[in-house]
Tab-separated table of C-alpha atoms in Angstrom:
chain	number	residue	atom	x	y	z
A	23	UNK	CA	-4.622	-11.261	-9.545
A	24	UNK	CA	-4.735	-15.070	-9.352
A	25	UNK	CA	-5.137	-15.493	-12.813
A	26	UNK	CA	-2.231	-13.408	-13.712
A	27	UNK	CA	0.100	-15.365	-11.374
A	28	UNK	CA	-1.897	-18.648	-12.913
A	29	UNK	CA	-0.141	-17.168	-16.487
A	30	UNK	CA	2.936	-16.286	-14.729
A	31	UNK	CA	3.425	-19.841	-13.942
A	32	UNK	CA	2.621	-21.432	-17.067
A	33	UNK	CA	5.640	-19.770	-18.536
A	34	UNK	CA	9.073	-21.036	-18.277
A	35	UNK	CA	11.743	-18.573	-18.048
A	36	UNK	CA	15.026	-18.885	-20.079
A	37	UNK	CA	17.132	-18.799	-16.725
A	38	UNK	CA	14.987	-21.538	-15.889
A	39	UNK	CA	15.998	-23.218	-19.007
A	40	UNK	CA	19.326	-22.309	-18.540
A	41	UNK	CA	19.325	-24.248	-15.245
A	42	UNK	CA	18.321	-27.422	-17.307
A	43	UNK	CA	22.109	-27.500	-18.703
A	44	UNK	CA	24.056	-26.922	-15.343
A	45	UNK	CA	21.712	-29.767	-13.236
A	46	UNK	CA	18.236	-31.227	-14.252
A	47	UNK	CA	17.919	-32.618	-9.958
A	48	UNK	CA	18.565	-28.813	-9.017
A	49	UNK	CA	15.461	-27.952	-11.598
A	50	UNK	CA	13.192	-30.273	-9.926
A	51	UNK	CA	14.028	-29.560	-6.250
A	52	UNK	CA	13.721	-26.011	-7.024
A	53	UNK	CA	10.060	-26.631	-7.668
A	54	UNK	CA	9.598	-28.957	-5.746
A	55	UNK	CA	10.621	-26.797	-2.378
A	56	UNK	CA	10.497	-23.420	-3.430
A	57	UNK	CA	13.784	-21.185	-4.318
A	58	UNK	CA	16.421	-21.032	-1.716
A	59	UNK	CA	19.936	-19.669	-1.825
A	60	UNK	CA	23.241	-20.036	0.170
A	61	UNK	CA	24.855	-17.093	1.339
A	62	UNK	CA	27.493	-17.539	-1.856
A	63	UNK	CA	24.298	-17.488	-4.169
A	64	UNK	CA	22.867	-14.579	-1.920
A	65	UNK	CA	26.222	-12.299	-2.578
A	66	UNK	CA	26.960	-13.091	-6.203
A	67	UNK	CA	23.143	-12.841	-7.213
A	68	UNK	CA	23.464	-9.210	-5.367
A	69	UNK	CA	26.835	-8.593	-7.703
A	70	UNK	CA	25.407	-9.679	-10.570
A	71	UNK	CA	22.722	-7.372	-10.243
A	72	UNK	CA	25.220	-4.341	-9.782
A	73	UNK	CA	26.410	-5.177	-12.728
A	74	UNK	CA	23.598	-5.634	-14.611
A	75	UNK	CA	22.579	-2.183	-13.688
A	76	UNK	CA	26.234	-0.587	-14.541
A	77	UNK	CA	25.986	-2.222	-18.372
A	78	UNK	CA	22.385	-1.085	-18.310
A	79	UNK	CA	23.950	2.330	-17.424
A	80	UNK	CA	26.456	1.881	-19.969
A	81	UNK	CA	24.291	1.151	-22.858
A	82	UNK	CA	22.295	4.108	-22.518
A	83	UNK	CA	25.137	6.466	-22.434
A	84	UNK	CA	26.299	4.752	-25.631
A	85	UNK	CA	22.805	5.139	-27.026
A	86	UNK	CA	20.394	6.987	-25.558
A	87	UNK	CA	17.726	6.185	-27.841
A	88	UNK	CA	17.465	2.523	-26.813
A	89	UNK	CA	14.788	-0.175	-26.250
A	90	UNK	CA	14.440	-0.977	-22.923
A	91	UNK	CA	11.448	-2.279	-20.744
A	92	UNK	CA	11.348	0.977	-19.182
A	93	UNK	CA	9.942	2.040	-22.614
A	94	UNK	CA	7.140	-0.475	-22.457
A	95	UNK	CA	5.866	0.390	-19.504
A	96	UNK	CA	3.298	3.126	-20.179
A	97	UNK	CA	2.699	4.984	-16.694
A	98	UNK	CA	2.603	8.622	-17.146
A	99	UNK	CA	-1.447	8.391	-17.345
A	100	UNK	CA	-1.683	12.138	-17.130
A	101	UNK	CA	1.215	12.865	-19.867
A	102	UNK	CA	-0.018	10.340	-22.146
A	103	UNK	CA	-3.738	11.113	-22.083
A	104	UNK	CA	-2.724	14.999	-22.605
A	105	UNK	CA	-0.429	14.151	-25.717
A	106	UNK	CA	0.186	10.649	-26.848
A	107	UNK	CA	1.133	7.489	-25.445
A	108	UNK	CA	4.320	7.349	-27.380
A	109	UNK	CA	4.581	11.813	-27.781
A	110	UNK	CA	8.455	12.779	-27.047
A	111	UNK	CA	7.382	14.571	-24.038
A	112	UNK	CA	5.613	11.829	-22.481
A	113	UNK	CA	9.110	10.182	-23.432
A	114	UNK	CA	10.924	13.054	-21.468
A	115	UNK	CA	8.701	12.991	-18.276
A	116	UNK	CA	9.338	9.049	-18.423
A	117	UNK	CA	13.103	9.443	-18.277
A	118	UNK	CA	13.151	12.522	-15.681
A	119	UNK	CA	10.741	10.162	-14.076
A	120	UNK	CA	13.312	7.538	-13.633
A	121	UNK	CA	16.697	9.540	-13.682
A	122	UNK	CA	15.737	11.960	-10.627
A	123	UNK	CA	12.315	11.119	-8.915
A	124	UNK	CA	13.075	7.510	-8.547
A	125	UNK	CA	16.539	8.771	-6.490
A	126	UNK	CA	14.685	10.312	-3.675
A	127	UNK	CA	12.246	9.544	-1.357
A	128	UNK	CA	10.461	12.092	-2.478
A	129	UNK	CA	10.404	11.303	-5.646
A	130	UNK	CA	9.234	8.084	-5.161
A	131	UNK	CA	6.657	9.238	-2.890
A	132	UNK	CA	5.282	11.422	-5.928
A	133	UNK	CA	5.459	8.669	-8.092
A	134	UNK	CA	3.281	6.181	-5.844
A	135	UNK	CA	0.876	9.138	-5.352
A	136	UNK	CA	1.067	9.967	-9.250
A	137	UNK	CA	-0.172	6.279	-9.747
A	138	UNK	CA	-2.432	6.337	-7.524
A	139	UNK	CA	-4.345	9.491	-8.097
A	140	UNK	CA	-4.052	9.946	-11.954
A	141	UNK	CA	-6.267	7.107	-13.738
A	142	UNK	CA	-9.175	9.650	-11.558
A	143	UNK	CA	-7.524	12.815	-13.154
A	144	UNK	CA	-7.641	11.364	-16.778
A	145	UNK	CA	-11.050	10.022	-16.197
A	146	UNK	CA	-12.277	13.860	-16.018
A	147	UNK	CA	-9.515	14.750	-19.188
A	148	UNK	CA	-11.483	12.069	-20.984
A	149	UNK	CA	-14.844	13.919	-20.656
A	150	UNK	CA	-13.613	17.536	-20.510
A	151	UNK	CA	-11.724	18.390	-23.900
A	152	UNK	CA	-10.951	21.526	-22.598
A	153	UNK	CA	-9.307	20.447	-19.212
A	154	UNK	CA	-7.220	18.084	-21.758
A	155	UNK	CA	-5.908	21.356	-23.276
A	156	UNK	CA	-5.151	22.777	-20.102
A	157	UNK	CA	-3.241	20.054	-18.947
A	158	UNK	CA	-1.153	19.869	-21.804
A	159	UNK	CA	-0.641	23.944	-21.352
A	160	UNK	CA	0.262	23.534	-17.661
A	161	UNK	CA	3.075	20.363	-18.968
A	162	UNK	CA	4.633	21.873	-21.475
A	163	UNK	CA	7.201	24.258	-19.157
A	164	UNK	CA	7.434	21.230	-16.914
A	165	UNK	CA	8.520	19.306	-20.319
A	166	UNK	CA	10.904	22.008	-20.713
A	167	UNK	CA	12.436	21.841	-17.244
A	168	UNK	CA	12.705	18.269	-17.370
A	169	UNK	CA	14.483	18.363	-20.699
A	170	UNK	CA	16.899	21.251	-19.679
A	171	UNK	CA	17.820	19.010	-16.662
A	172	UNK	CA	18.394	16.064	-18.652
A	173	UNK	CA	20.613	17.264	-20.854
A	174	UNK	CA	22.000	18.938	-18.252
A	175	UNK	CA	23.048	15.900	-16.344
A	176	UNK	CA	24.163	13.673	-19.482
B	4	UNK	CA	21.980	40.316	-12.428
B	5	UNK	CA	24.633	39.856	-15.234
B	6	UNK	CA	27.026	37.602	-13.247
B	7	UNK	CA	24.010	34.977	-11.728
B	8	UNK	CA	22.889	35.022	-16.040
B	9	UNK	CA	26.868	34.456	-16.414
B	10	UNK	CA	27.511	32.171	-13.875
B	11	UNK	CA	24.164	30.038	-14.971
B	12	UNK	CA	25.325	30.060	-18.616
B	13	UNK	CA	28.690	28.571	-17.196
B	14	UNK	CA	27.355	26.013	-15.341
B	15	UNK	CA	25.227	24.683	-18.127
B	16	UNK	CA	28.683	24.680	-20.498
B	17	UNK	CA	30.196	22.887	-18.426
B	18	UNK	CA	27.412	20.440	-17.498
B	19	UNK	CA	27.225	19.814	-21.251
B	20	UNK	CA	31.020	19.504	-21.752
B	21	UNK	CA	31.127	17.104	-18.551
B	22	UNK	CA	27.953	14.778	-19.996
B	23	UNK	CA	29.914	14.775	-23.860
B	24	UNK	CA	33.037	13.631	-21.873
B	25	UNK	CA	31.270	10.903	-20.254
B	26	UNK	CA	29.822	9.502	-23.060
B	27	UNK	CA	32.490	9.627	-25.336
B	28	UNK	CA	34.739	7.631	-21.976
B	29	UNK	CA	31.519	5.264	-21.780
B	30	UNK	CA	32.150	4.330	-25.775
B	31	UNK	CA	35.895	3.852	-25.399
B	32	UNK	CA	35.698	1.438	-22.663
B	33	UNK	CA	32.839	-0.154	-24.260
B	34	UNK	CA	35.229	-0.793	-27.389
B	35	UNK	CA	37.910	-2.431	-25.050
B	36	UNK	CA	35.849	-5.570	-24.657
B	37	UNK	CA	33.544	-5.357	-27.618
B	38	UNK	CA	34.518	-8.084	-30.209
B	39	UNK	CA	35.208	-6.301	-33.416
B	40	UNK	CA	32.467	-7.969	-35.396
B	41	UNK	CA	30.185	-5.464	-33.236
B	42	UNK	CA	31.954	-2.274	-33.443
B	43	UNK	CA	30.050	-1.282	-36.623
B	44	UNK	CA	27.006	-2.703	-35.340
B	45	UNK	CA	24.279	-1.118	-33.311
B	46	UNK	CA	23.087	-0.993	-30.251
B	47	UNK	CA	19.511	-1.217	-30.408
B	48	UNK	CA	18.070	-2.968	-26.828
B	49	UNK	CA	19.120	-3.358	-23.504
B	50	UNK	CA	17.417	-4.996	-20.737
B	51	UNK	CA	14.304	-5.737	-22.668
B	52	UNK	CA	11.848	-8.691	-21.840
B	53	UNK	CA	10.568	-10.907	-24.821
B	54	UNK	CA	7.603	-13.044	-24.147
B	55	UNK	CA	5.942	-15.974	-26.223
B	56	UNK	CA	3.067	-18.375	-26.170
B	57	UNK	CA	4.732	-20.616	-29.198
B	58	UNK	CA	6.015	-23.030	-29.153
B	59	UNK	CA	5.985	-22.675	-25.763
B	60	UNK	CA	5.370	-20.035	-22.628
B	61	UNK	CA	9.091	-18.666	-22.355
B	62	UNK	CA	9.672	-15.474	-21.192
B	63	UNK	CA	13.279	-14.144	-21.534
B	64	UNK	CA	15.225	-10.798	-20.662
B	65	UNK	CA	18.141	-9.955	-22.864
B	66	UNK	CA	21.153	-8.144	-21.500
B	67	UNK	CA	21.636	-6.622	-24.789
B	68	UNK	CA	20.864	-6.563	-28.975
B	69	UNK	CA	22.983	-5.730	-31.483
B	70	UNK	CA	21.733	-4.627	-34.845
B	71	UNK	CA	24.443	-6.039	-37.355
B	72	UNK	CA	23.456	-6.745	-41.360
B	73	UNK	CA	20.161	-7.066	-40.535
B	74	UNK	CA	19.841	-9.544	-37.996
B	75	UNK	CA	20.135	-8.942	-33.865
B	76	UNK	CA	23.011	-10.262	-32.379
B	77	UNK	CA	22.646	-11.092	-28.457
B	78	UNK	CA	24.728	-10.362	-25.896
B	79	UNK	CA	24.743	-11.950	-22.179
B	80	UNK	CA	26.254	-10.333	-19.160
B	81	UNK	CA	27.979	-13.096	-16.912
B	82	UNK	CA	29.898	-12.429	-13.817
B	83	UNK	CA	32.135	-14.827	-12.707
B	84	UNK	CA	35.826	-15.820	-12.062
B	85	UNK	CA	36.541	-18.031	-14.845
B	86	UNK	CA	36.667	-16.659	-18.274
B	87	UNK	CA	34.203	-19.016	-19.716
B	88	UNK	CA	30.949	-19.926	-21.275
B	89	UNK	CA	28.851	-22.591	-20.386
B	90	UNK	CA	26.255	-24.830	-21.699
B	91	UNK	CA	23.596	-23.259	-19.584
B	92	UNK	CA	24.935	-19.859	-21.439
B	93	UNK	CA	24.732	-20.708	-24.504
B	94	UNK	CA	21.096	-22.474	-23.520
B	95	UNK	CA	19.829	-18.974	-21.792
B	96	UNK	CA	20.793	-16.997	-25.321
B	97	UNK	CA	18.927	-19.826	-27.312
B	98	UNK	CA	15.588	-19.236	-25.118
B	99	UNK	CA	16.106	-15.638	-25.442
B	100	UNK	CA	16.727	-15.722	-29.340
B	101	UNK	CA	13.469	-17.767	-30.040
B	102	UNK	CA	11.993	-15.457	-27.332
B	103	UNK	CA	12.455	-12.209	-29.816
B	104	UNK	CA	11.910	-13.987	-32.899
B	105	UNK	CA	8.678	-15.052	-31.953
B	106	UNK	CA	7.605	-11.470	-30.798
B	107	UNK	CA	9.084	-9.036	-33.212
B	108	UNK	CA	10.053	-11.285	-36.053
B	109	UNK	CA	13.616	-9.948	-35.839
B	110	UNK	CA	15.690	-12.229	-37.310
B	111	UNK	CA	17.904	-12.939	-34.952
B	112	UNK	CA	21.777	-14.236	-35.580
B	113	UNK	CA	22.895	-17.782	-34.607
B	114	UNK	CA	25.775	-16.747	-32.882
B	115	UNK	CA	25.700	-14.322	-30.177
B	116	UNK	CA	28.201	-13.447	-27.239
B	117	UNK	CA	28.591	-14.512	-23.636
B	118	UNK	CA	30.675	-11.446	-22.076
B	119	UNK	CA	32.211	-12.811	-18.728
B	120	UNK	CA	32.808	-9.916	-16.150
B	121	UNK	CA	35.761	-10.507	-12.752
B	122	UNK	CA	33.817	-9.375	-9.703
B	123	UNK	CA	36.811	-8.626	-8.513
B	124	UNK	CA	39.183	-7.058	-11.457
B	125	UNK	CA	35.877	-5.938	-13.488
B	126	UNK	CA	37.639	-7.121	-16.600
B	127	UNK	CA	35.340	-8.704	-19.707
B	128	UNK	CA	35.744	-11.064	-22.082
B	129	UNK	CA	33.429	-11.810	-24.623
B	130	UNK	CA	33.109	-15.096	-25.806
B	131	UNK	CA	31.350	-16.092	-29.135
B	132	UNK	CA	29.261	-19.353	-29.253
B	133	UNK	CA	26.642	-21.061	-31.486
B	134	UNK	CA	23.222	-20.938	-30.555
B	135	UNK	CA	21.377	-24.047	-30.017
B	136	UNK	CA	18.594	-24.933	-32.765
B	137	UNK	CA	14.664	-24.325	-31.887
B	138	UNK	CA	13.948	-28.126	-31.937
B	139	UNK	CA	16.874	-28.467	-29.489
B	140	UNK	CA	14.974	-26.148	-27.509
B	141	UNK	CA	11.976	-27.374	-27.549
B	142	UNK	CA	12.852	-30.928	-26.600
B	143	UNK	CA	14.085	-29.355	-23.431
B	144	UNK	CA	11.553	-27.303	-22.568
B	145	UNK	CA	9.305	-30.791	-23.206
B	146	UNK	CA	12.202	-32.397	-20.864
B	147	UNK	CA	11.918	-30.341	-18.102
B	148	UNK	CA	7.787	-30.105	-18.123
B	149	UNK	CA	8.505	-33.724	-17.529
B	150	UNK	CA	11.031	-33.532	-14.761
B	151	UNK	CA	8.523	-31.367	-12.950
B	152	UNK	CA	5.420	-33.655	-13.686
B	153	UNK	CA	7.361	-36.431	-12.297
B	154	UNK	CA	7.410	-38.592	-15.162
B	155	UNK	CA	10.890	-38.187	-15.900
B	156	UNK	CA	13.855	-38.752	-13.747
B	157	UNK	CA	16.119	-35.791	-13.579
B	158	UNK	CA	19.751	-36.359	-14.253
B	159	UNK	CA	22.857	-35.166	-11.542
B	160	UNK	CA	24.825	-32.280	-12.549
B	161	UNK	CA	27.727	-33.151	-14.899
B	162	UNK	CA	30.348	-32.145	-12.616
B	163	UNK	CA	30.482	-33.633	-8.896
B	164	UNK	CA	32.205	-30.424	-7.774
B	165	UNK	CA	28.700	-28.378	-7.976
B	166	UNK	CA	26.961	-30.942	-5.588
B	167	UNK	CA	29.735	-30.005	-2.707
B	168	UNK	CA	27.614	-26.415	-2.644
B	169	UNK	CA	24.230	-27.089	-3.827
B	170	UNK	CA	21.152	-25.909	-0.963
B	171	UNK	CA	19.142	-29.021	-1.953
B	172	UNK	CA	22.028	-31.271	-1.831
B	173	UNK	CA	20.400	-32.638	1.736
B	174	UNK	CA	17.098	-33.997	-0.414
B	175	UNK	CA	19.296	-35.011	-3.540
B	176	UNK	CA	22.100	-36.465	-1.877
B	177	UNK	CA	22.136	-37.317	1.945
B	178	UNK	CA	25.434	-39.467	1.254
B	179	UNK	CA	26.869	-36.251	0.658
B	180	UNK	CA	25.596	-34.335	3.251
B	181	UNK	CA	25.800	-36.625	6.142
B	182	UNK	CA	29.947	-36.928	5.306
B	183	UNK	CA	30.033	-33.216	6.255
């Protein structure tokens, strides 16, 4: 854990750069003693994150095929050791995953118990062929579901 | 039993219908701001992080990437009252251009976009601008690593105006703050 936050810190980010060009003093103090914000910076950052997540939003309904980092991160452990990592159902879980389980508490109390529990569940797919099979069996209407919804809801 | 069969049928029309509608309302007011250079072109990433160990640890997130003749052409989200780019705009796009050239090997356009949203009329304008060159870059990145090693004084921000509602401005200037 410390390393990664060691390799975190090495890198510089390109808002960081950015802040080079507005003032090189603000840089330093940054650093120096730690982020803070007014209550100006507090309510625009929080605007310019709604709209970040609208033209997100918007993209995808212009393209729904796009490159995002929701596609790099590989989490359905289950889905992927059952097909593949990058199989078109494992694709569909991800975004029913995201479009209706992250919306509810529910859903998000799956997901953290999906995490948690699965890397154990593909352990035993890993050794068992046949409970690999079954998996993928037992997925495949829940694909379907998924993908009916989807397209369902645009 | 028909009528549930009927009614489910129905619902699934129209759910279709409503979700073609809403796409095809999404692309319209997409073409309102885009700059024509980028109607043709396509949109191939959104909100994807880029990360690089040469020439030097950057990490950068781009709002968007347009695929036009064969290069990417990047596209920053900025929301803010005056319709304009800045410097540290044009500096962001730069860092996230060498970003994804060093991790894909796109080749990535020297010109990209800065689209400036009103918070408060959610109108955009996009504003072209010319990329800054790597060695530009790097000479800043080298800058700054000596800002925060101490080696290097930093400069004050260009315009005085910015200093009247900075958080450090009590460590950077107590002239400043003790007049308030």
């Amino acid at each position: 854990m410390a390393n990664r936050r060691q390799e975190k810190d090495k890198f510089v980010s390109a808002s960081q750069l950015a802040q080079m060009g507005v003032c090189e003093r603000y840089a330093y103090f940054e650093s120096v003693y730690g982020k803070r914000y007014s209550r100006e910076q507090r309510d625009a950052q929080d605007r310019g994150n709604h709209a970040h997540e609208v033209f997100l939003q918007e993209a995808q309904l212009v393209n729904s095929k796009l490159n995002t980092d929701e596609d790099t991160k590989r989490w359905c452990f289950i889905a992927s050791c059952a097909f593949t990592v990058d199989a078109p159902e494992v694709r569909t879980l991800r975004v029913f995953r995201d479009r209706f389980l992250r919306k509810s508490r529910i859903g998000r109390a799956f997901i953290i118990n999906y995490y948690r529990y699965s890397p154990a569940v593909v352990r035993t797919m890993e050794r068992h062929s046949i409970a690999k099979r079954l998996t993928r069996a037992c997925l495949r209407p829940l694909v379907f579901i998924a993908s009916l919804m989807i397209s369902i809801s645009g | 039993m028909k009528i549930p069969i009927a009614a489910f049928i129905l619902v699934v029309i129209c759910r279709l219908l409503f979700g073609f509608i809403k796409r095809a309302r999404a692309r319209q007011a997409e073409n309102a701001w885009l700059p024509s250079e980028l109607r043709s072109a396509k949109l191939v990433f959104a909100e994807r992080t880029f990360r690089t160990w040469k020439p030097f640890p950057l990490v950068a997130r781009i709002d968007r990437g347009y695929l036009l003749n064969g290069k990417i052409v990047l596209t920053e989200l900025k929301t803010r009252n005056i319709t304009q780019a800045y410097l540290s705009d044009i500096v962001e796009l730069s860092a996230q251009k060498l970003a994804m050239e060093q991790e894909t090997n796109f080749r990535v356009s020297e010109t990209a976009y800065v689209l400036t949203e009103n918070p408060n009329t959610l109108r955009r304008h996009a504003h072209k601008v010319h990329l800054l060159s790597s060695a530009s870059l790097i000479a800043m990145a080298t800058r700054r690593q000596g800002i925060m090693k101490g080696e290097i004084e930093p400069c004050f921000a260009k315009s005085k105006g910015l200093c009247g509602q900075c958080v450090y401005r009590d460590q950077c200037r107590p002239e400043l703050a003790s007049n308030q």
